[in-house]
Amino acid sequence: MTTYLTRVMSAIKEPKIPKYWLGYFRENFRGEINDQLQEAFHTGGATKSEIARKLHRRPEQITRWLSAPCNLEADTISDIALALGLTPKIRFEKVGEYRSNEKVHTFIERYDQSMATGETEARTFVVDQFSYDVRPSASTSQPKTISAPISNKARMKELVSHA
Amino acid sequence: MSIDAMLTVLVESGRLVEVRSMLGGHRQRIVYAPPDVLRELDPDTACYIEAENAGQLRAWIEGFTRGRRVTVGSNNNRNVDIKILNSPSDEVWELRKRDNPSTRIFGRFALKDIFIATNICTSRDLFSLQWVTDGYIRWPIWRKEIRRCKAVWRSLFVTYKPVSGEDLDDYLSNASDERD
């Protein structure tokens, strides 16, 4: 994550910010607005049809606005907020500002833990499998006699003596 | 060996890589992708012409992994974030980034809240007006992507089956049904 942050910081210092990062931060901001609207909607207690009536819109339109991050106009955000009895405020913060990360999937917790101890069920399986694969079998238990490579000079000598 | 352990093997060996938030944040859901899929989302390797879209898509996936509330719906609903594709017994899902350029991420759930993204397509590559006039019931490229998803899954998980449940809660947390 730190490496990514370094890359973002160097990208925004460039004379032209790469398009990738423009897209990335735009979508992040849309997501942030959608999160805030969803939270306001769920805590507000109003239904979508009530909001629609207040804003002279069809309920499907409200569903579309609230259901996923999209490029909402400032006016639309203000209208939805007002219908919920709220007023939106915008706040700027530095790129890479601390984000809470305490909610972690249990699989990741277990994975990180096993990586720290170096013992994973998977690794044990792989080791077991490996030791199974290299067990000497009846056909391979006898060491093979491999003749040493003969140099060209020796081969010539051999041929000459036969002649 | 359980599917957890298989997943651990795949992650350890680098055959699956986590699409992790580049700016930090919660990891309530996990999206894993093979390196070739991840390359399409990485700032260094994303195709330059599509770079802006790649950045948007990456941020969208990160929002999903941070645990953003998602709407799950049936196959014919267009206002949902995620849906299971026909036939449901295949357990092939699509994550739907709907705003322009709308993009579909195909994949399967290995465990609850763990999505394995196998292939990505933009909508414009998936549809053709010609099919509508020709009267196709099932979009040919769509079917191809579903088959591709299953093939990638088999190449990774061999015989392990994806999550198969009766209820939404078996697949995802913080998700609501379209009908709610």
PDB file of N, CA, C and O in Angstrom, chain A residues 69-131:
ATOM      1  N   PRO A  69     -22.731   4.380  -7.228  1.00  0.00           N
ATOM      2  CA  PRO A  69     -21.983   5.616  -7.466  1.00  0.00           C
ATOM      3  C   PRO A  69     -22.165   6.085  -8.904  1.00  0.00           C
ATOM      4  O   PRO A  69     -22.028   5.294  -9.834  1.00  0.00           O
ATOM      5  N   CYS A  70     -22.548   7.334  -9.079  1.00  0.00           N
ATOM      6  CA  CYS A  70     -22.665   7.880 -10.433  1.00  0.00           C
ATOM      7  C   CYS A  70     -22.296   9.358 -10.401  1.00  0.00           C
ATOM      8  O   CYS A  70     -22.110   9.932  -9.330  1.00  0.00           O
ATOM      9  N   ASN A  71     -22.205   9.946 -11.577  1.00  0.00           N
ATOM     10  CA  ASN A  71     -21.749  11.327 -11.667  1.00  0.00           C
ATOM     11  C   ASN A  71     -22.913  12.289 -11.408  1.00  0.00           C
ATOM     12  O   ASN A  71     -23.454  12.893 -12.326  1.00  0.00           O
ATOM     13  N   LEU A  72     -23.276  12.436 -10.131  1.00  0.00           N
ATOM     14  CA  LEU A  72     -24.410  13.289  -9.774  1.00  0.00           C
ATOM     15  C   LEU A  72     -24.003  14.754  -9.833  1.00  0.00           C
ATOM     16  O   LEU A  72     -22.891  15.117  -9.467  1.00  0.00           O
ATOM     17  N   GLU A  73     -24.932  15.577 -10.271  1.00  0.00           N
ATOM     18  CA  GLU A  73     -24.664  17.020 -10.272  1.00  0.00           C
ATOM     19  C   GLU A  73     -24.775  17.549  -8.845  1.00  0.00           C
ATOM     20  O   GLU A  73     -25.508  16.991  -8.024  1.00  0.00           O
ATOM     21  N   ALA A  74     -24.107  18.659  -8.596  1.00  0.00           N
ATOM     22  CA  ALA A  74     -24.167  19.279  -7.262  1.00  0.00           C
ATOM     23  C   ALA A  74     -25.617  19.609  -6.903  1.00  0.00           C
ATOM     24  O   ALA A  74     -26.040  19.432  -5.747  1.00  0.00           O
ATOM     25  N   ASP A  75     -26.396  20.054  -7.900  1.00  0.00           N
ATOM     26  CA  ASP A  75     -27.799  20.399  -7.662  1.00  0.00           C
ATOM     27  C   ASP A  75     -28.596  19.174  -7.200  1.00  0.00           C
ATOM     28  O   ASP A  75     -29.421  19.271  -6.290  1.00  0.00           O
ATOM     29  N   THR A  76     -28.328  18.044  -7.839  1.00  0.00           N
ATOM     30  CA  THR A  76     -29.052  16.813  -7.486  1.00  0.00           C
ATOM     31  C   THR A  76     -28.727  16.395  -6.050  1.00  0.00           C
ATOM     32  O   THR A  76     -29.632  16.013  -5.295  1.00  0.00           O
ATOM     33  N   ILE A  77     -27.441  16.482  -5.699  1.00  0.00           N
ATOM     34  CA  ILE A  77     -27.043  16.104  -4.339  1.00  0.00           C
ATOM     35  C   ILE A  77     -27.771  16.996  -3.332  1.00  0.00           C
ATOM     36  O   ILE A  77     -28.314  16.523  -2.330  1.00  0.00           O
ATOM     37  N   SER A  78     -27.791  18.270  -3.627  1.00  0.00           N
ATOM     38  CA  SER A  78     -28.465  19.224  -2.741  1.00  0.00           C
ATOM     39  C   SER A  78     -29.958  18.899  -2.627  1.00  0.00           C
ATOM     40  O   SER A  78     -30.516  18.913  -1.528  1.00  0.00           O
ATOM     41  N   ASP A  79     -30.588  18.558  -3.744  1.00  0.00           N
ATOM     42  CA  ASP A  79     -32.028  18.239  -3.740  1.00  0.00           C
ATOM     43  C   ASP A  79     -32.329  17.014  -2.887  1.00  0.00           C
ATOM     44  O   ASP A  79     -33.246  17.032  -2.073  1.00  0.00           O
ATOM     45  N   ILE A  80     -31.518  15.949  -3.101  1.00  0.00           N
ATOM     46  CA  ILE A  80     -31.762  14.709  -2.333  1.00  0.00           C
ATOM     47  C   ILE A  80     -31.573  14.984  -0.839  1.00  0.00           C
ATOM     48  O   ILE A  80     -32.378  14.566  -0.008  1.00  0.00           O
ATOM     49  N   ALA A  81     -30.482  15.697  -0.536  1.00  0.00           N
ATOM     50  CA  ALA A  81     -30.205  16.002   0.869  1.00  0.00           C
ATOM     51  C   ALA A  81     -31.360  16.790   1.483  1.00  0.00           C
ATOM     52  O   ALA A  81     -31.815  16.486   2.592  1.00  0.00           O
ATOM     53  N   LEU A  82     -31.857  17.764   0.740  1.00  0.00           N
ATOM     54  CA  LEU A  82     -32.951  18.600   1.249  1.00  0.00           C
ATOM     55  C   LEU A  82     -34.204  17.770   1.496  1.00  0.00           C
ATOM     56  O   LEU A  82     -34.894  17.957   2.495  1.00  0.00           O
ATOM     57  N   ALA A  83     -34.468  16.834   0.584  1.00  0.00           N
ATOM     58  CA  ALA A  83     -35.637  15.964   0.754  1.00  0.00           C
ATOM     59  C   ALA A  83     -35.502  15.105   2.010  1.00  0.00           C
ATOM     60  O   ALA A  83     -36.498  14.651   2.574  1.00  0.00           O
ATOM     61  N   LEU A  84     -34.250  14.888   2.439  1.00  0.00           N
ATOM     62  CA  LEU A  84     -34.015  14.107   3.658  1.00  0.00           C
ATOM     63  C   LEU A  84     -33.859  15.030   4.878  1.00  0.00           C
ATOM     64  O   LEU A  84     -33.519  14.580   5.966  1.00  0.00           O
ATOM     65  N   GLY A  85     -34.054  16.317   4.649  1.00  0.00           N
ATOM     66  CA  GLY A  85     -33.944  17.291   5.740  1.00  0.00           C
ATOM     67  C   GLY A  85     -32.504  17.615   6.085  1.00  0.00           C
ATOM     68  O   GLY A  85     -32.179  17.935   7.230  1.00  0.00           O
ATOM     69  N   LEU A  86     -31.617  17.500   5.120  1.00  0.00           N
ATOM     70  CA  LEU A  86     -30.195  17.724   5.380  1.00  0.00           C
ATOM     71  C   LEU A  86     -29.615  18.736   4.402  1.00  0.00           C
ATOM     72  O   LEU A  86     -30.212  19.037   3.373  1.00  0.00           O
ATOM     73  N   THR A  87     -28.425  19.224   4.731  1.00  0.00           N
ATOM     74  CA  THR A  87     -27.721  20.078   3.781  1.00  0.00           C
ATOM     75  C   THR A  87     -26.298  19.536   3.615  1.00  0.00           C
ATOM     76  O   THR A  87     -25.628  19.254   4.602  1.00  0.00           O
ATOM     77  N   PRO A  88     -25.837  19.308   2.388  1.00  0.00           N
ATOM     78  CA  PRO A  88     -24.500  18.704   2.212  1.00  0.00           C
ATOM     79  C   PRO A  88     -23.377  19.711   2.433  1.00  0.00           C
ATOM     80  O   PRO A  88     -23.529  20.896   2.139  1.00  0.00           O
ATOM     81  N   LYS A  89     -22.278  19.216   2.974  1.00  0.00           N
ATOM     82  CA  LYS A  89     -21.075  20.042   3.140  1.00  0.00           C
ATOM     83  C   LYS A  89     -19.930  19.308   2.475  1.00  0.00           C
ATOM     84  O   LYS A  89     -19.828  18.093   2.562  1.00  0.00           O
ATOM     85  N   ILE A  90     -19.038  20.033   1.835  1.00  0.00           N
ATOM     86  CA  ILE A  90     -17.890  19.392   1.185  1.00  0.00           C
ATOM     87  C   ILE A  90     -16.638  19.701   2.007  1.00  0.00           C
ATOM     88  O   ILE A  90     -16.491  20.786   2.560  1.00  0.00           O
ATOM     89  N   ARG A  91     -15.759  18.694   2.082  1.00  0.00           N
ATOM     90  CA  ARG A  91     -14.560  18.828   2.903  1.00  0.00           C
ATOM     91  C   ARG A  91     -13.374  18.276   2.107  1.00  0.00           C
ATOM     92  O   ARG A  91     -13.483  17.234   1.470  1.00  0.00           O
ATOM     93  N   PHE A  92     -12.265  18.984   2.132  1.00  0.00           N
ATOM     94  CA  PHE A  92     -11.085  18.515   1.407  1.00  0.00           C
ATOM     95  C   PHE A  92     -10.050  17.982   2.401  1.00  0.00           C
ATOM     96  O   PHE A  92      -9.888  18.560   3.475  1.00  0.00           O
ATOM     97  N   GLU A  93      -9.380  16.912   2.010  1.00  0.00           N
ATOM     98  CA  GLU A  93      -8.287  16.423   2.858  1.00  0.00           C
ATOM     99  C   GLU A  93      -7.131  15.971   1.975  1.00  0.00           C
ATOM    100  O   GLU A  93      -7.315  15.729   0.777  1.00  0.00           O
ATOM    101  N   LYS A  94      -5.951  15.883   2.597  1.00  0.00           N
ATOM    102  CA  LYS A  94      -4.756  15.538   1.824  1.00  0.00           C
ATOM    103  C   LYS A  94      -4.858  14.112   1.265  1.00  0.00           C
ATOM    104  O   LYS A  94      -5.420  13.229   1.917  1.00  0.00           O
ATOM    105  N   VAL A  95      -4.298  13.902   0.089  1.00  0.00           N
ATOM    106  CA  VAL A  95      -4.284  12.562  -0.514  1.00  0.00           C
ATOM    107  C   VAL A  95      -3.529  11.612   0.425  1.00  0.00           C
ATOM    108  O   VAL A  95      -2.473  11.964   0.940  1.00  0.00           O
ATOM    109  N   GLY A  96      -4.098  10.431   0.629  1.00  0.00           N
ATOM    110  CA  GLY A  96      -3.433   9.440   1.467  1.00  0.00           C
ATOM    111  C   GLY A  96      -3.675   9.632   2.946  1.00  0.00           C
ATOM    112  O   GLY A  96      -3.020   8.997   3.765  1.00  0.00           O
ATOM    113  N   GLU A  97      -4.617  10.488   3.295  1.00  0.00           N
ATOM    114  CA  GLU A  97      -4.983  10.688   4.704  1.00  0.00           C
ATOM    115  C   GLU A  97      -5.399   9.347   5.292  1.00  0.00           C
ATOM    116  O   GLU A  97      -5.977   8.516   4.590  1.00  0.00           O
ATOM    117  N   TYR A  98      -5.159   9.156   6.565  1.00  0.00           N
ATOM    118  CA  TYR A  98      -5.423   7.875   7.217  1.00  0.00           C
ATOM    119  C   TYR A  98      -6.872   7.417   7.020  1.00  0.00           C
ATOM    120  O   TYR A  98      -7.800   8.195   7.194  1.00  0.00           O
ATOM    121  N   ARG A  99      -7.003   6.176   6.618  1.00  0.00           N
ATOM    122  CA  ARG A  99      -8.333   5.578   6.487  1.00  0.00           C
ATOM    123  C   ARG A  99      -8.443   4.421   7.461  1.00  0.00           C
ATOM    124  O   ARG A  99      -7.517   3.614   7.543  1.00  0.00           O
ATOM    125  N   SER A 100      -9.552   4.381   8.155  1.00  0.00           N
ATOM    126  CA  SER A 100      -9.759   3.305   9.117  1.00  0.00           C
ATOM    127  C   SER A 100      -9.700   1.954   8.390  1.00  0.00           C
ATOM    128  O   SER A 100     -10.261   1.803   7.308  1.00  0.00           O
ATOM    129  N   ASN A 101      -8.981   1.012   8.985  1.00  0.00           N
ATOM    130  CA  ASN A 101      -8.879  -0.298   8.328  1.00  0.00           C
ATOM    131  C   ASN A 101      -9.081  -1.442   9.307  1.00  0.00           C
ATOM    132  O   ASN A 101      -8.511  -2.509   9.149  1.00  0.00           O
ATOM    133  N   GLU A 102      -9.899  -1.177  10.350  1.00  0.00           N
ATOM    134  CA  GLU A 102     -10.045  -2.227  11.367  1.00  0.00           C
ATOM    135  C   GLU A 102     -10.963  -3.368  10.942  1.00  0.00           C
ATOM    136  O   GLU A 102     -10.898  -4.445  11.505  1.00  0.00           O
ATOM    137  N   LYS A 103     -11.810  -3.138   9.935  1.00  0.00           N
ATOM    138  CA  LYS A 103     -12.699  -4.221   9.501  1.00  0.00           C
ATOM    139  C   LYS A 103     -12.007  -5.054   8.433  1.00  0.00           C
ATOM    140  O   LYS A 103     -11.806  -4.591   7.304  1.00  0.00           O
ATOM    141  N   VAL A 104     -11.618  -6.260   8.844  1.00  0.00           N
ATOM    142  CA  VAL A 104     -10.868  -7.130   7.929  1.00  0.00           C
ATOM    143  C   VAL A 104     -11.558  -8.488   7.854  1.00  0.00           C
ATOM    144  O   VAL A 104     -12.002  -9.019   8.878  1.00  0.00           O
ATOM    145  N   HIS A 105     -11.664  -9.023   6.664  1.00  0.00           N
ATOM    146  CA  HIS A 105     -12.279 -10.343   6.452  1.00  0.00           C
ATOM    147  C   HIS A 105     -11.506 -11.403   7.252  1.00  0.00           C
ATOM    148  O   HIS A 105     -10.279 -11.346   7.330  1.00  0.00           O
ATOM    149  N   THR A 106     -12.228 -12.366   7.823  1.00  0.00           N
ATOM    150  CA  THR A 106     -11.592 -13.375   8.681  1.00  0.00           C
ATOM    151  C   THR A 106     -10.538 -14.194   7.923  1.00  0.00           C
ATOM    152  O   THR A 106      -9.546 -14.615   8.512  1.00  0.00           O
ATOM    153  N   PHE A 107     -10.759 -14.399   6.628  1.00  0.00           N
ATOM    154  CA  PHE A 107      -9.785 -15.171   5.839  1.00  0.00           C
ATOM    155  C   PHE A 107      -8.442 -14.447   5.819  1.00  0.00           C
ATOM    156  O   PHE A 107      -7.391 -15.075   5.975  1.00  0.00           O
ATOM    157  N   ILE A 108      -8.475 -13.121   5.667  1.00  0.00           N
ATOM    158  CA  ILE A 108      -7.249 -12.315   5.625  1.00  0.00           C
ATOM    159  C   ILE A 108      -6.553 -12.361   6.986  1.00  0.00           C
ATOM    160  O   ILE A 108      -5.332 -12.506   7.071  1.00  0.00           O
ATOM    161  N   GLU A 109      -7.351 -12.291   8.055  1.00  0.00           N
ATOM    162  CA  GLU A 109      -6.779 -12.359   9.409  1.00  0.00           C
ATOM    163  C   GLU A 109      -6.024 -13.672   9.595  1.00  0.00           C
ATOM    164  O   GLU A 109      -4.884 -13.696  10.053  1.00  0.00           O
ATOM    165  N   ARG A 110      -6.698 -14.763   9.198  1.00  0.00           N
ATOM    166  CA  ARG A 110      -6.091 -16.095   9.342  1.00  0.00           C
ATOM    167  C   ARG A 110      -4.843 -16.211   8.464  1.00  0.00           C
ATOM    168  O   ARG A 110      -3.825 -16.736   8.876  1.00  0.00           O
ATOM    169  N   TYR A 111      -4.952 -15.682   7.246  1.00  0.00           N
ATOM    170  CA  TYR A 111      -3.839 -15.759   6.281  1.00  0.00           C
ATOM    171  C   TYR A 111      -2.622 -15.005   6.823  1.00  0.00           C
ATOM    172  O   TYR A 111      -1.516 -15.543   6.831  1.00  0.00           O
ATOM    173  N   ASP A 112      -2.862 -13.778   7.300  1.00  0.00           N
ATOM    174  CA  ASP A 112      -1.761 -12.964   7.822  1.00  0.00           C
ATOM    175  C   ASP A 112      -1.104 -13.641   9.031  1.00  0.00           C
ATOM    176  O   ASP A 112       0.113 -13.649   9.164  1.00  0.00           O
ATOM    177  N   GLN A 113      -1.968 -14.226   9.879  1.00  0.00           N
ATOM    178  CA  GLN A 113      -1.475 -14.910  11.067  1.00  0.00           C
ATOM    179  C   GLN A 113      -0.596 -16.108  10.676  1.00  0.00           C
ATOM    180  O   GLN A 113       0.489 -16.289  11.210  1.00  0.00           O
ATOM    181  N   SER A 114      -1.076 -16.882   9.724  1.00  0.00           N
ATOM    182  CA  SER A 114      -0.331 -18.073   9.313  1.00  0.00           C
ATOM    183  C   SER A 114       0.969 -17.693   8.603  1.00  0.00           C
ATOM    184  O   SER A 114       1.967 -18.385   8.709  1.00  0.00           O
ATOM    185  N   MET A 115       0.954 -16.559   7.912  1.00  0.00           N
ATOM    186  CA  MET A 115       2.168 -16.087   7.247  1.00  0.00           C
ATOM    187  C   MET A 115       3.215 -15.696   8.300  1.00  0.00           C
ATOM    188  O   MET A 115       4.406 -15.926   8.134  1.00  0.00           O
ATOM    189  N   ALA A 116       2.708 -15.101   9.388  1.00  0.00           N
ATOM    190  CA  ALA A 116       3.617 -14.659  10.455  1.00  0.00           C
ATOM    191  C   ALA A 116       4.267 -15.854  11.144  1.00  0.00           C
ATOM    192  O   ALA A 116       5.458 -15.857  11.440  1.00  0.00           O
ATOM    193  N   THR A 117       3.472 -16.921  11.376  1.00  0.00           N
ATOM    194  CA  THR A 117       4.017 -18.099  12.056  1.00  0.00           C
ATOM    195  C   THR A 117       4.711 -19.040  11.074  1.00  0.00           C
ATOM    196  O   THR A 117       5.485 -19.902  11.474  1.00  0.00           O
ATOM    197  N   GLY A 118       4.425 -18.877   9.810  1.00  0.00           N
ATOM    198  CA  GLY A 118       5.043 -19.722   8.785  1.00  0.00           C
ATOM    199  C   GLY A 118       4.417 -21.091   8.677  1.00  0.00           C
ATOM    200  O   GLY A 118       4.958 -21.993   8.052  1.00  0.00           O
ATOM    201  N   GLU A 119       3.265 -21.273   9.319  1.00  0.00           N
ATOM    202  CA  GLU A 119       2.605 -22.582   9.241  1.00  0.00           C
ATOM    203  C   GLU A 119       1.217 -22.437   8.649  1.00  0.00           C
ATOM    204  O   GLU A 119       0.333 -21.877   9.267  1.00  0.00           O
ATOM    205  N   THR A 120       1.060 -22.909   7.481  1.00  0.00           N
ATOM    206  CA  THR A 120      -0.273 -22.862   6.892  1.00  0.00           C
ATOM    207  C   THR A 120      -0.706 -24.276   6.562  1.00  0.00           C
ATOM    208  O   THR A 120       0.135 -25.149   6.337  1.00  0.00           O
ATOM    209  N   GLU A 121      -1.994 -24.437   6.533  1.00  0.00           N
ATOM    210  CA  GLU A 121      -2.539 -25.753   6.178  1.00  0.00           C
ATOM    211  C   GLU A 121      -2.073 -26.097   4.755  1.00  0.00           C
ATOM    212  O   GLU A 121      -1.703 -27.213   4.458  1.00  0.00           O
ATOM    213  N   ALA A 122      -2.045 -25.041   3.944  1.00  0.00           N
ATOM    214  CA  ALA A 122      -1.647 -25.227   2.559  1.00  0.00           C
ATOM    215  C   ALA A 122      -0.188 -25.643   2.454  1.00  0.00           C
ATOM    216  O   ALA A 122       0.162 -26.561   1.715  1.00  0.00           O
ATOM    217  N   ARG A 123       0.652 -24.957   3.233  1.00  0.00           N
ATOM    218  CA  ARG A 123       2.076 -25.269   3.166  1.00  0.00           C
ATOM    219  C   ARG A 123       2.327 -26.702   3.645  1.00  0.00           C
ATOM    220  O   ARG A 123       3.091 -27.436   3.066  1.00  0.00           O
ATOM    221  N   THR A 124       1.620 -27.083   4.733  1.00  0.00           N
ATOM    222  CA  THR A 124       1.761 -28.440   5.247  1.00  0.00           C
ATOM    223  C   THR A 124       1.362 -29.437   4.159  1.00  0.00           C
ATOM    224  O   THR A 124       2.036 -30.434   3.947  1.00  0.00           O
ATOM    225  N   PHE A 125       0.282 -29.104   3.469  1.00  0.00           N
ATOM    226  CA  PHE A 125      -0.195 -29.983   2.402  1.00  0.00           C
ATOM    227  C   PHE A 125       0.871 -30.106   1.307  1.00  0.00           C
ATOM    228  O   PHE A 125       1.174 -31.192   0.851  1.00  0.00           O
ATOM    229  N   VAL A 126       1.432 -28.940   0.929  1.00  0.00           N
ATOM    230  CA  VAL A 126       2.421 -28.950  -0.145  1.00  0.00           C
ATOM    231  C   VAL A 126       3.648 -29.766   0.276  1.00  0.00           C
ATOM    232  O   VAL A 126       4.158 -30.581  -0.487  1.00  0.00           O
ATOM    233  N   VAL A 127       4.093 -29.584   1.541  1.00  0.00           N
ATOM    234  CA  VAL A 127       5.259 -30.329   2.035  1.00  0.00           C
ATOM    235  C   VAL A 127       4.962 -31.826   2.025  1.00  0.00           C
ATOM    236  O   VAL A 127       5.761 -32.636   1.564  1.00  0.00           O
ATOM    237  N   ASP A 128       3.763 -32.187   2.531  1.00  0.00           N
ATOM    238  CA  ASP A 128       3.362 -33.602   2.552  1.00  0.00           C
ATOM    239  C   ASP A 128       3.361 -34.178   1.144  1.00  0.00           C
ATOM    240  O   ASP A 128       3.867 -35.272   0.902  1.00  0.00           O
ATOM    241  N   GLN A 129       2.788 -33.402   0.240  1.00  0.00           N
ATOM    242  CA  GLN A 129       2.681 -33.849  -1.138  1.00  0.00           C
ATOM    243  C   GLN A 129       4.064 -34.068  -1.739  1.00  0.00           C
ATOM    244  O   GLN A 129       4.313 -35.047  -2.427  1.00  0.00           O
ATOM    245  N   PHE A 130       4.974 -33.114  -1.408  1.00  0.00           N
ATOM    246  CA  PHE A 130       6.321 -33.183  -1.943  1.00  0.00           C
ATOM    247  C   PHE A 130       7.023 -34.425  -1.414  1.00  0.00           C
ATOM    248  O   PHE A 130       7.610 -35.191  -2.161  1.00  0.00           O
ATOM    249  N   SER A 131       6.907 -34.677  -0.082  1.00  0.00           N
ATOM    250  CA  SER A 131       7.580 -35.836   0.481  1.00  0.00           C
ATOM    251  C   SER A 131       6.984 -37.128  -0.073  1.00  0.00           C
ATOM    252  O   SER A 131       7.655 -38.129  -0.224  1.00  0.00           O
TER     253      SER A 131
END
